[in-house]
XYZ file of N, CA, C and O in Angstrom:
744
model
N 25.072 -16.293 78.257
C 24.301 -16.809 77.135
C 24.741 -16.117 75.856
O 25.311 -15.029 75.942
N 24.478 -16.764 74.501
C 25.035 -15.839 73.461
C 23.962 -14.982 72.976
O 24.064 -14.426 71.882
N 22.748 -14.813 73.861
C 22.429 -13.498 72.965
C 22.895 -12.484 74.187
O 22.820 -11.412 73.587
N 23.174 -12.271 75.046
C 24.016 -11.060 75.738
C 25.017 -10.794 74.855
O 25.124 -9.688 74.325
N 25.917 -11.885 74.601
C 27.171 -11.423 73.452
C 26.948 -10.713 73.020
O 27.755 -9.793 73.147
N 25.750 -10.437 72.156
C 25.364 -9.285 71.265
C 24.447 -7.740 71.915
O 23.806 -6.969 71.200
N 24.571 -7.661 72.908
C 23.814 -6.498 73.583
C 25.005 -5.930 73.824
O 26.082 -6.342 74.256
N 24.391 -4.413 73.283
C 25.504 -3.777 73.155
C 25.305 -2.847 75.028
O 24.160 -2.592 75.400
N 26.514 -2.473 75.951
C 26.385 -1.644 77.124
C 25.845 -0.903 77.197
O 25.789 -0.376 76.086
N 25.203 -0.306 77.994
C 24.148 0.977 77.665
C 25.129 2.600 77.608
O 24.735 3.713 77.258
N 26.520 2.157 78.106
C 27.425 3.653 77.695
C 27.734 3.605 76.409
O 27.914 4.669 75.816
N 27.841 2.505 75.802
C 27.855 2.078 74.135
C 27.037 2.415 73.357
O 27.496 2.688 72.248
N 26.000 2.512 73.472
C 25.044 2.100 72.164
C 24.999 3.923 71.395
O 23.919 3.901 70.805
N 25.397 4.838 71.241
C 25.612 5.817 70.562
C 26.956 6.139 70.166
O 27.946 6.085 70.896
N 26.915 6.515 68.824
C 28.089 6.763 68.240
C 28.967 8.050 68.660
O 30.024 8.507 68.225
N 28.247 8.370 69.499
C 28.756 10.405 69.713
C 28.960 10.000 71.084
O 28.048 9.395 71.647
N 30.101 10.267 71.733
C 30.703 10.011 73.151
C 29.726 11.464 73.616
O 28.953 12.164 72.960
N 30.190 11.514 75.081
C 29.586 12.424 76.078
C 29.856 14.130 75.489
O 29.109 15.104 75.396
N 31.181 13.914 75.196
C 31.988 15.172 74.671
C 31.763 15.705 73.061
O 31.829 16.762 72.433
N 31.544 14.689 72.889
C 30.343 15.125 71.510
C 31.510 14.511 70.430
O 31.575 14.866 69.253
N 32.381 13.561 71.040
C 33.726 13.202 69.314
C 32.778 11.609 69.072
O 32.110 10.824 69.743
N 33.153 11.753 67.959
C 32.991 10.463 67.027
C 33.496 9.058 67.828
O 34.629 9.208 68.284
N 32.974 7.873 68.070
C 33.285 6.984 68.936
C 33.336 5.661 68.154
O 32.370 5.566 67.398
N 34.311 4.441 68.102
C 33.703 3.429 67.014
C 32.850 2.588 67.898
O 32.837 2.531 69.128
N 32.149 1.957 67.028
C 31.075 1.076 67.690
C 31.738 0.000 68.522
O 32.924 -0.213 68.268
N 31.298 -0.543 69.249
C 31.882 -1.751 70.022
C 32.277 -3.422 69.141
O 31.791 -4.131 68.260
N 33.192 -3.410 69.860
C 33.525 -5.037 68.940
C 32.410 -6.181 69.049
O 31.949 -6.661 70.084
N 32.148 -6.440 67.965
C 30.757 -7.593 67.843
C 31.730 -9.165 67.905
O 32.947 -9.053 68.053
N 31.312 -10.116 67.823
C 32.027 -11.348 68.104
C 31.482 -11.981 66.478
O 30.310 -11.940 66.103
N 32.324 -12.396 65.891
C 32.065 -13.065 64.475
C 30.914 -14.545 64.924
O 31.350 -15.521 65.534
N 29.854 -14.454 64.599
C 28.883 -15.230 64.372
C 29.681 -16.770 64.024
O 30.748 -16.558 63.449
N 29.435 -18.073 64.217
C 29.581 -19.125 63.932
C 28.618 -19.419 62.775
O 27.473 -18.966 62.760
N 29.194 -20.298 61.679
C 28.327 -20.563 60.058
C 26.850 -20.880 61.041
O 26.030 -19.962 61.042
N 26.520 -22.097 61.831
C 25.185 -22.415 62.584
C 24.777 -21.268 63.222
O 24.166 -21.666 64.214
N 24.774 -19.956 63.205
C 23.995 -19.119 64.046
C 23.560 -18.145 63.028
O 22.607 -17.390 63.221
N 24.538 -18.167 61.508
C 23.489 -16.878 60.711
C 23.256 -18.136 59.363
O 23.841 -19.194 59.133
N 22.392 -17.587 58.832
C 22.125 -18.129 56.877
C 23.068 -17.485 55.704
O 23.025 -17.861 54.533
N 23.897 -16.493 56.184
C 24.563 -15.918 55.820
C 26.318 -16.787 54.900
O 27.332 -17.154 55.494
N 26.114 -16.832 53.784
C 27.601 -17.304 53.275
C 27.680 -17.072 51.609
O 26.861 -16.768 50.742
N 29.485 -17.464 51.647
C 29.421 -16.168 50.223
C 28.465 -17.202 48.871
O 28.182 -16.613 47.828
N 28.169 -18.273 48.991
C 27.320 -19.112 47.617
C 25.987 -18.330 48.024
O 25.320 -18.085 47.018
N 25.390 -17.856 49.236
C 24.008 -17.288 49.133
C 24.364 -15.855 48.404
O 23.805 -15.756 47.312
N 24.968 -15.012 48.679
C 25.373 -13.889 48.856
C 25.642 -13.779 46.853
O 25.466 -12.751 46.200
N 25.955 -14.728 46.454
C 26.540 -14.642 44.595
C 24.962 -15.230 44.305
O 25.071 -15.406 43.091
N 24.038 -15.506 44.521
C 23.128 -16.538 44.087
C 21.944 -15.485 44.323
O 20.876 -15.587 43.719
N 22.215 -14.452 45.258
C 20.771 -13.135 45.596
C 21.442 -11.917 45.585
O 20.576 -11.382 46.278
N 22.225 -11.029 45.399
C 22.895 -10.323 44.400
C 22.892 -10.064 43.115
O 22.647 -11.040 42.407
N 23.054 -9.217 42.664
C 23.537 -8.446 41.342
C 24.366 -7.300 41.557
O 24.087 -6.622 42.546
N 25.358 -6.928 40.819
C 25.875 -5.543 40.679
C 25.591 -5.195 39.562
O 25.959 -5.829 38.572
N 24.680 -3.819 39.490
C 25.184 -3.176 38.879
C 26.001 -1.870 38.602
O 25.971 -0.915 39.378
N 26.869 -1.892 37.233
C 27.387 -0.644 37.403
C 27.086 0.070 35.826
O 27.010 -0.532 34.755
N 26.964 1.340 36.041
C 26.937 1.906 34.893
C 28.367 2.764 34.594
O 29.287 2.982 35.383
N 28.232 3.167 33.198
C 29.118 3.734 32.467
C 29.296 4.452 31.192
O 29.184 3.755 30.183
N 29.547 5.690 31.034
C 29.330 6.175 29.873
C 30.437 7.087 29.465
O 31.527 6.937 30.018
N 30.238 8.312 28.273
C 31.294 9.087 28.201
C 32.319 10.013 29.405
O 31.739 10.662 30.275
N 32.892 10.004 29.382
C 33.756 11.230 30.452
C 35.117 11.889 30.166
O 35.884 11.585 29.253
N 35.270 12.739 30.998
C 36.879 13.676 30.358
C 37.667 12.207 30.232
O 38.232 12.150 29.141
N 37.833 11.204 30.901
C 38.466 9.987 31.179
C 38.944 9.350 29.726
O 40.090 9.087 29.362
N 37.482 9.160 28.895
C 37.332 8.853 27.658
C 38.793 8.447 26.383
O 39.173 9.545 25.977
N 39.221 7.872 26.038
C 38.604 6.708 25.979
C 39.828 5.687 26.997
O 40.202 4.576 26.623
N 40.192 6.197 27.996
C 41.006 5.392 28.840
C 39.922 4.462 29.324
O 38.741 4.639 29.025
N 40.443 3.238 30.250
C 39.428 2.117 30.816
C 40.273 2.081 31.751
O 40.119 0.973 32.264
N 41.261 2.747 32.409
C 41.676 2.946 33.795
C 40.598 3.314 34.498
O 41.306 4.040 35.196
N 39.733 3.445 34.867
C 38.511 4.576 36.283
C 37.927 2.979 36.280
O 38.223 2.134 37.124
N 37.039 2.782 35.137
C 36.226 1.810 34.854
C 36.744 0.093 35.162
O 35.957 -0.816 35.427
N 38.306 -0.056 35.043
C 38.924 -1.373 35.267
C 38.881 -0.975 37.005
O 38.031 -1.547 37.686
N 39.870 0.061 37.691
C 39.762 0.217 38.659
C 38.496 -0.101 39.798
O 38.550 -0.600 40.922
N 37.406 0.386 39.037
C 36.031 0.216 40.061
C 35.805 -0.813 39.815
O 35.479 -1.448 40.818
N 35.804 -1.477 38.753
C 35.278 -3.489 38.513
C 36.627 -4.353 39.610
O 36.325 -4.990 40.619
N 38.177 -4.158 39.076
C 38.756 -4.535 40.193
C 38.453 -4.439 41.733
O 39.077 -5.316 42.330
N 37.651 -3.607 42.613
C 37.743 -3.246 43.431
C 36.219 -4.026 44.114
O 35.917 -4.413 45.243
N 35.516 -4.006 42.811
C 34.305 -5.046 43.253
C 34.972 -6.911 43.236
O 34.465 -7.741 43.991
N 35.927 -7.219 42.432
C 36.582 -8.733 42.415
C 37.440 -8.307 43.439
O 38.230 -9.245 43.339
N 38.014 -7.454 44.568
C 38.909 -7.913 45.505
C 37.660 -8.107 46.739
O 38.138 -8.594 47.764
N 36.601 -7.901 46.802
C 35.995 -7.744 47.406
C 35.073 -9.104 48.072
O 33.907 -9.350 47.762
N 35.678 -9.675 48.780
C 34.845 -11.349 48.728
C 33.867 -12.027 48.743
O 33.626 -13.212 48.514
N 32.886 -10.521 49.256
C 31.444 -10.937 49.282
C 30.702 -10.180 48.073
O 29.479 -10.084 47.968
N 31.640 -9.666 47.190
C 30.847 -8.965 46.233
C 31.707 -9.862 44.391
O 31.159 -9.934 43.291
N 32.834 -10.262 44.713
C 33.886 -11.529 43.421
C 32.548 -12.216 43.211
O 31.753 -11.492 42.612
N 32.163 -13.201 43.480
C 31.135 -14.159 42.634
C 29.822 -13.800 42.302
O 29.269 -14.600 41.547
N 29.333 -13.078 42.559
C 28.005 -11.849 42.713
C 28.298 -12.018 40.945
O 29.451 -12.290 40.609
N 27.215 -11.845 39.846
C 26.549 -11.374 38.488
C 26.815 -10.079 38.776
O 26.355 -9.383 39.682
N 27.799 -9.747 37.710
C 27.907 -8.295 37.565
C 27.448 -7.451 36.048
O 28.007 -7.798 35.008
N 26.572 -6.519 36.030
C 26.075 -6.305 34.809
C 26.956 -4.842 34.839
O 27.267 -4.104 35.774
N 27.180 -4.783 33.535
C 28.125 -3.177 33.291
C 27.368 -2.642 32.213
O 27.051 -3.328 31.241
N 27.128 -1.692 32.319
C 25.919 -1.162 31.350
C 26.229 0.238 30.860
O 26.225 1.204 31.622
N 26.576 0.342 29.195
C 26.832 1.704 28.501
C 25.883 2.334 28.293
O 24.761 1.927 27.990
N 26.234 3.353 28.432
C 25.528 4.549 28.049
C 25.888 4.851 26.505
O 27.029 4.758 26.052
N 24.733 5.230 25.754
C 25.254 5.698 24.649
C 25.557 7.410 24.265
O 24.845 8.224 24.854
N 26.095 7.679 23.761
C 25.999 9.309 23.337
C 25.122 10.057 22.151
O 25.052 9.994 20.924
N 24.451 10.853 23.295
C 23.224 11.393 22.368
C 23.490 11.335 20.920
O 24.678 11.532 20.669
N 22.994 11.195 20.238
C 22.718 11.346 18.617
C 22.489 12.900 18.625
O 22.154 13.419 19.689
N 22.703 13.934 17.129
C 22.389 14.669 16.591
C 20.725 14.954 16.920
O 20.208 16.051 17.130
N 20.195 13.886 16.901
C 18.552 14.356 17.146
C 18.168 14.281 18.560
O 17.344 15.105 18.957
N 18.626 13.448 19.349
C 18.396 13.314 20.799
C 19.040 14.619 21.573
O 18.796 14.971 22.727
N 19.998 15.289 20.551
C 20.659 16.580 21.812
C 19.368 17.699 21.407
O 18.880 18.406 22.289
N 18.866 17.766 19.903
C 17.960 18.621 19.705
C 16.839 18.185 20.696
O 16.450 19.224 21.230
N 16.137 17.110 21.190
C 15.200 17.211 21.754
C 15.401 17.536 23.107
O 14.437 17.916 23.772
N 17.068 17.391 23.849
C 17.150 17.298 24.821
C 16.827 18.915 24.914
O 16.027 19.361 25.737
N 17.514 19.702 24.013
C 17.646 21.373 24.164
C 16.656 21.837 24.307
O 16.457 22.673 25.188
N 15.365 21.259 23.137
C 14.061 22.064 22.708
C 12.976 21.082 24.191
O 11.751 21.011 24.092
N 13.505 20.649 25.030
C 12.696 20.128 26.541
C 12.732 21.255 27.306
O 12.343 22.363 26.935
N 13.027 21.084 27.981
C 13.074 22.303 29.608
C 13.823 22.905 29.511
O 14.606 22.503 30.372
N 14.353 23.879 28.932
C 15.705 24.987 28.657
C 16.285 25.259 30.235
O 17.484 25.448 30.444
N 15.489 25.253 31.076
C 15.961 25.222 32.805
C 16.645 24.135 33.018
O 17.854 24.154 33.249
N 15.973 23.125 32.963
C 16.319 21.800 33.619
C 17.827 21.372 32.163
O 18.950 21.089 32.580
N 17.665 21.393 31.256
C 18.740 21.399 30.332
C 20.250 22.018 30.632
O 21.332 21.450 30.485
N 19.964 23.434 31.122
C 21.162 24.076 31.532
C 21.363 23.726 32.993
O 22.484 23.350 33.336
N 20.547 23.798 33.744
C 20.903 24.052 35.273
C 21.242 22.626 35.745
O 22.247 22.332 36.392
N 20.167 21.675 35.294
C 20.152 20.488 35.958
C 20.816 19.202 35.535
O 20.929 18.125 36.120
N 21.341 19.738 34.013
C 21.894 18.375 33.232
C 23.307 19.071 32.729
O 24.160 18.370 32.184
N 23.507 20.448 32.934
C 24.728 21.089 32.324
C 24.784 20.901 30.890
O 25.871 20.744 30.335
N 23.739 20.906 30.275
C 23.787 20.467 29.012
C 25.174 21.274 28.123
O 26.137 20.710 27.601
N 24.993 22.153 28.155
C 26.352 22.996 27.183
C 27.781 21.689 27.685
O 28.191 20.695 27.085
N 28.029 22.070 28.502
C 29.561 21.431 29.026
C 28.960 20.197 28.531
O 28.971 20.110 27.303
N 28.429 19.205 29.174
C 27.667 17.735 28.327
C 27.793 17.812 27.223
O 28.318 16.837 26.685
N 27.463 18.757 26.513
C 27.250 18.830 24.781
C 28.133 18.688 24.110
O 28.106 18.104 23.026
N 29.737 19.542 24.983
C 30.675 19.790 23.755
C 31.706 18.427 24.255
O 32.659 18.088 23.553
N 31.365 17.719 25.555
C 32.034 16.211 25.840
C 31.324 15.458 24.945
O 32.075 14.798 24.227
N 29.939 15.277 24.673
C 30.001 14.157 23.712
C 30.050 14.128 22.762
O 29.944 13.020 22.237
N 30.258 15.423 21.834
C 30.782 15.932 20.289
C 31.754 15.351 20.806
O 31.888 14.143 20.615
N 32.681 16.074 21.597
C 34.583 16.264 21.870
C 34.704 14.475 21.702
O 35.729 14.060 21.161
N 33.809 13.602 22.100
C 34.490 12.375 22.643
C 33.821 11.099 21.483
O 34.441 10.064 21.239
N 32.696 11.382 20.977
C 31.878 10.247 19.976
C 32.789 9.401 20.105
O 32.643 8.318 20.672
N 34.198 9.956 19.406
C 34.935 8.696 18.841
C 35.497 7.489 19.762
O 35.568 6.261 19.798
N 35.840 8.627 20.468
C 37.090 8.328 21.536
C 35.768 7.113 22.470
O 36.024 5.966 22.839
N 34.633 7.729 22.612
C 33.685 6.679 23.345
C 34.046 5.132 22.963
O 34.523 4.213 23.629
N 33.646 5.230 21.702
C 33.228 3.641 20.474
C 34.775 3.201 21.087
O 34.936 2.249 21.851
N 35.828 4.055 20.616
C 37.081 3.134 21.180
C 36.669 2.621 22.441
O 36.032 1.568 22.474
N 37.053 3.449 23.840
C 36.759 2.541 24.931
C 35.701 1.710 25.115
O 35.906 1.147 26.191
N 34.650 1.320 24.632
C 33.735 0.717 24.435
C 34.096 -0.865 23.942
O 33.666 -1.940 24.360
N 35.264 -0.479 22.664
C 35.883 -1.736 21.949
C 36.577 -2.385 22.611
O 36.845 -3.586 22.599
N 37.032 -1.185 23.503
C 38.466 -1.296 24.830
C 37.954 -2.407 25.898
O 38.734 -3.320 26.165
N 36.471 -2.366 26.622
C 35.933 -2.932 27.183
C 35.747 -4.449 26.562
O 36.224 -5.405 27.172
N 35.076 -4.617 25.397
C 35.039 -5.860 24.828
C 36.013 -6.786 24.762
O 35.848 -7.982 25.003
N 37.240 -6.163 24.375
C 38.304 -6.974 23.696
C 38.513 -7.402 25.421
O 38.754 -8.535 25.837
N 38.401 -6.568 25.974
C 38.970 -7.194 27.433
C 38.209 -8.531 28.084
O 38.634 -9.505 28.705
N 36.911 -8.123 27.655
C 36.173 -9.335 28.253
C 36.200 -10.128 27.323
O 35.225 -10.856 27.512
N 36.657 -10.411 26.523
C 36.718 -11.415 25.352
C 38.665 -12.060 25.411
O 39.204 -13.094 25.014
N 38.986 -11.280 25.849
C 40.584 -11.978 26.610
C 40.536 -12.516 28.234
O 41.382 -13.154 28.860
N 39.200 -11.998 28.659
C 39.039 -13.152 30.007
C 40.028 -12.220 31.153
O 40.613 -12.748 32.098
N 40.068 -10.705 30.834
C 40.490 -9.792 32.121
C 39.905 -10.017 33.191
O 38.688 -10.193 33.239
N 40.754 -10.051 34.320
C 40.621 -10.268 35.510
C 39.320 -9.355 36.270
O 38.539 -9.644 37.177
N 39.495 -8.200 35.476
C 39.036 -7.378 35.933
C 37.320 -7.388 35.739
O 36.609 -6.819 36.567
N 36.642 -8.230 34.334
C 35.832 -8.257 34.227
C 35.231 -10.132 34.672
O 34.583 -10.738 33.820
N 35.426 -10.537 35.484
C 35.068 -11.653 36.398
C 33.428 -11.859 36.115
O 32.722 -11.070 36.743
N 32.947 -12.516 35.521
C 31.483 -13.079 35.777
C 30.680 -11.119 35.452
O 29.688 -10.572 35.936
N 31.608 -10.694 34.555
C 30.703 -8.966 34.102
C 30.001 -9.147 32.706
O 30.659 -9.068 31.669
N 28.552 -9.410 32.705
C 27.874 -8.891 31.537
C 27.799 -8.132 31.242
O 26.987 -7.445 31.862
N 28.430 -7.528 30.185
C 28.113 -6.087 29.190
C 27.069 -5.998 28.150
O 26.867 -6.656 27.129
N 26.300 -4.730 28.843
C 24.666 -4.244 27.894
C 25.342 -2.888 27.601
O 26.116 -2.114 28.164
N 24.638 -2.991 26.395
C 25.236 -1.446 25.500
C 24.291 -1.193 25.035
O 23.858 -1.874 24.105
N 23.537 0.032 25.585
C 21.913 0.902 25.349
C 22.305 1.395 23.725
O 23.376 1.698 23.199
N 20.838 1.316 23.193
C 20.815 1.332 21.564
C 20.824 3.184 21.480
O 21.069 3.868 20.487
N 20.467 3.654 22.890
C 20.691 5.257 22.362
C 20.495 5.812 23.608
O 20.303 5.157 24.633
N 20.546 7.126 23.522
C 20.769 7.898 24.720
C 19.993 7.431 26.462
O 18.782 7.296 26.641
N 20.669 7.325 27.141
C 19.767 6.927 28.740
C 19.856 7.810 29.720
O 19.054 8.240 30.549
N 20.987 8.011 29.478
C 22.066 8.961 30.705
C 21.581 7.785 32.077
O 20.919 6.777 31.827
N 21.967 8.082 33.258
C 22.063 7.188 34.002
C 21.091 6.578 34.619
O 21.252 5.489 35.169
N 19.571 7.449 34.586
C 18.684 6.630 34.999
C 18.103 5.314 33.587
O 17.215 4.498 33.834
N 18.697 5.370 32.436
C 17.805 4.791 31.511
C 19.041 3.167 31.379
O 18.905 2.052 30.875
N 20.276 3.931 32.204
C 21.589 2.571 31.995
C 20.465 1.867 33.227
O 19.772 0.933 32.826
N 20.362 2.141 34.125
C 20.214 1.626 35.468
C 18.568 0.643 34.848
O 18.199 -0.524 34.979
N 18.251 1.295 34.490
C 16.515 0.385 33.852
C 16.486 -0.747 33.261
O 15.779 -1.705 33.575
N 17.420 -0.667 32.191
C 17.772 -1.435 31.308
C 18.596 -2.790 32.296
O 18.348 -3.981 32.110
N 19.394 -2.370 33.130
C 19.964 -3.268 34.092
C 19.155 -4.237 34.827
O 19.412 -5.438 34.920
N 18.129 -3.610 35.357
C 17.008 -3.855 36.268
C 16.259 -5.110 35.309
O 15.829 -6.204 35.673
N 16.293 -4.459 33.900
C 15.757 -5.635 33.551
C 15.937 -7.218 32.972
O 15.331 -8.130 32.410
N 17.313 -6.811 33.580
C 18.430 -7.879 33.296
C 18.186 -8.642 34.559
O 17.896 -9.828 34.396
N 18.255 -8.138 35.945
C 18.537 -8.837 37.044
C 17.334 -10.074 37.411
O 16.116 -9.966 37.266
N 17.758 -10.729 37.696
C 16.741 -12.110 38.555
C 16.877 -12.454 39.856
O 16.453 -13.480 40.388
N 17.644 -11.328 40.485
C 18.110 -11.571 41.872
C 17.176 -10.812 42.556
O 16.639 -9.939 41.874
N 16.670 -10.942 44.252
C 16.177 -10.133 45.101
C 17.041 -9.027 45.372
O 16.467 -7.942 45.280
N 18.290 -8.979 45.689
C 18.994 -7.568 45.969
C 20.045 -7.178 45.096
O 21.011 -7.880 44.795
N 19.782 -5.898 44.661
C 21.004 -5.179 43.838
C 21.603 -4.302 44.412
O 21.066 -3.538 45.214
N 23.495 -4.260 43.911
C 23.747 -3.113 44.573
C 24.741 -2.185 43.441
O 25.725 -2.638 42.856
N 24.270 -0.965 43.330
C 24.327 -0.243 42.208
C 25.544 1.042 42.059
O 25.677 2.079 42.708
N 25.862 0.816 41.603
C 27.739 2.050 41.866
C 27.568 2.531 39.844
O 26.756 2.372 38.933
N 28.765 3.089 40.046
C 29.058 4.067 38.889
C 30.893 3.488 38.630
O 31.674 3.055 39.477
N 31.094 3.697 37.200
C 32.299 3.653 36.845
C 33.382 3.765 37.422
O 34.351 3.027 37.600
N 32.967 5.301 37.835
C 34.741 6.077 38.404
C 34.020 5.750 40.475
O 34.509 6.607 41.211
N 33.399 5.090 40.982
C 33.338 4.495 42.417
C 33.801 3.486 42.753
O 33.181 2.431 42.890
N 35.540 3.756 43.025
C 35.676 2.174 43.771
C 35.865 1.981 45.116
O 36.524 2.773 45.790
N 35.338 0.988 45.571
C 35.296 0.525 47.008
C 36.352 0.684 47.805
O 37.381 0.227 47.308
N 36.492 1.230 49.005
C 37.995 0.950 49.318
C 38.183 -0.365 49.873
O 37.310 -1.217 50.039
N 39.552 -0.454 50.175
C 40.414 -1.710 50.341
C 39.589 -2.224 51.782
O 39.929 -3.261 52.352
C-alpha cells in the first residue's frame, strides 16, 4: 500500500547509528502532484522572503548582497516567491547619542557599539553609494533582483526594526527571513 512507502524501518528511524556516527535518513519516494497540495504557483502565492541589509566592512560593494539574492533565484521553490529587501539606515548623529546615553552595558557588550560606531562614520558615504548601487540595478531589471521589492527605513532599525517594517509589507501566511551576506547553498 502507499502509506507503508512512507514508514520509515524501525533500524531507521534515528539519525545516530548504533556506534554513535551520523547516518542519512532513508530514501523517501517523490510524492505524485495527486497525493500532496504542494506546487511551485502555491509555494510563490504563500511565501515571502525576506531579507535584510545594511552597512558592513563589505560597503559599498553589492557582491555579498547580489550573491545571497542570486542564490534565492537559483532556488526553484524560493525564484517566484515576493521578495522584500529591506535597508537599514545608518544611525544619524542623534540616534548614536541616544544609542550611547541607553544601557552603556548593553551598548558596548551587546551591540559593540564602538567598532559599530567608527563603521558607520567610516562608511555613511560609501552606504548611500551601494544603496544607489542596488537601485540602478533593479531599475536595469538584474537578474539578480527577480520580483525584489526594495524598502529603505527612514532611520536607524538595526535588524530587528528592517525585519518589522518587512512584516508589514507581507500578505502572505509564511515568511522566510535570511540576511545579506547568507546564501543558500547550491
Amino acid at each position: 500500500s502507499s502509506s507503508s512507502a512512507c514508514k520509515l524501518p524501525p533500524s531507521r528511524t534515528a539519525m545516530v547509528d548504533l556506534q554513535g556516527k551520523w547516518t542519512l535518513p532513508p530514501e523517501q519516494r517523490v510524492l505524485r502532484p495527486d497525493e500532496t497540495p504542494f506546487n511551485l504557483d502555491r509555494v510563490a502565492r504563500e511565501l515571502t522572503v525576506i531579507m535584510s541589509t545594511s552597512v558592513g566592512d563589505f560597503t559599498p560593494s553589492t557582491d555579498k548582497v547580489v550573491t545571497a539574492l542570486d542564490s534565492l533565484q537559483a532556488n526553484i521553490g524560493l525564484r517566484w516567491c515576493r521578495k522584500i529587501l529591506v535597508f537599514d539606515q545608518v544611525p544619524s548623529v542623534q540616534e548614536l547619542e541616544i544609542l550611547r546615553r541607553g544601557d552603556e552595558r548593553r551598548y558596548r557588550e551587546d551591540m559593540k557599539g564602538p567598532k559599530w560606531e567608527k563603521m558607520w562614520n567610516d562608511k555613511r558615504e560609501a552606504y548611500g553609494d551601494y544603496c544607489q548601487r542596488i537601485r540602478d540595478m533593479k531599475e536595469s531589471n538584474h537578474p539578480a533582483l527577480f520580483n525584489v521589492e526594495l524598502i529603505f527605513l527612514e532611520g536607524f532599525g538595526h535588524l530587528l526594526g528592517t525585519v518589522r517594517r518587512a512584516l508589514e509589507a507581507v500578505t502572505t501566511d509564511y515568511i522566510f527571513i535570511t540576511q545579506h551576506d547568507l546564501r543558500l547553498a547550491p
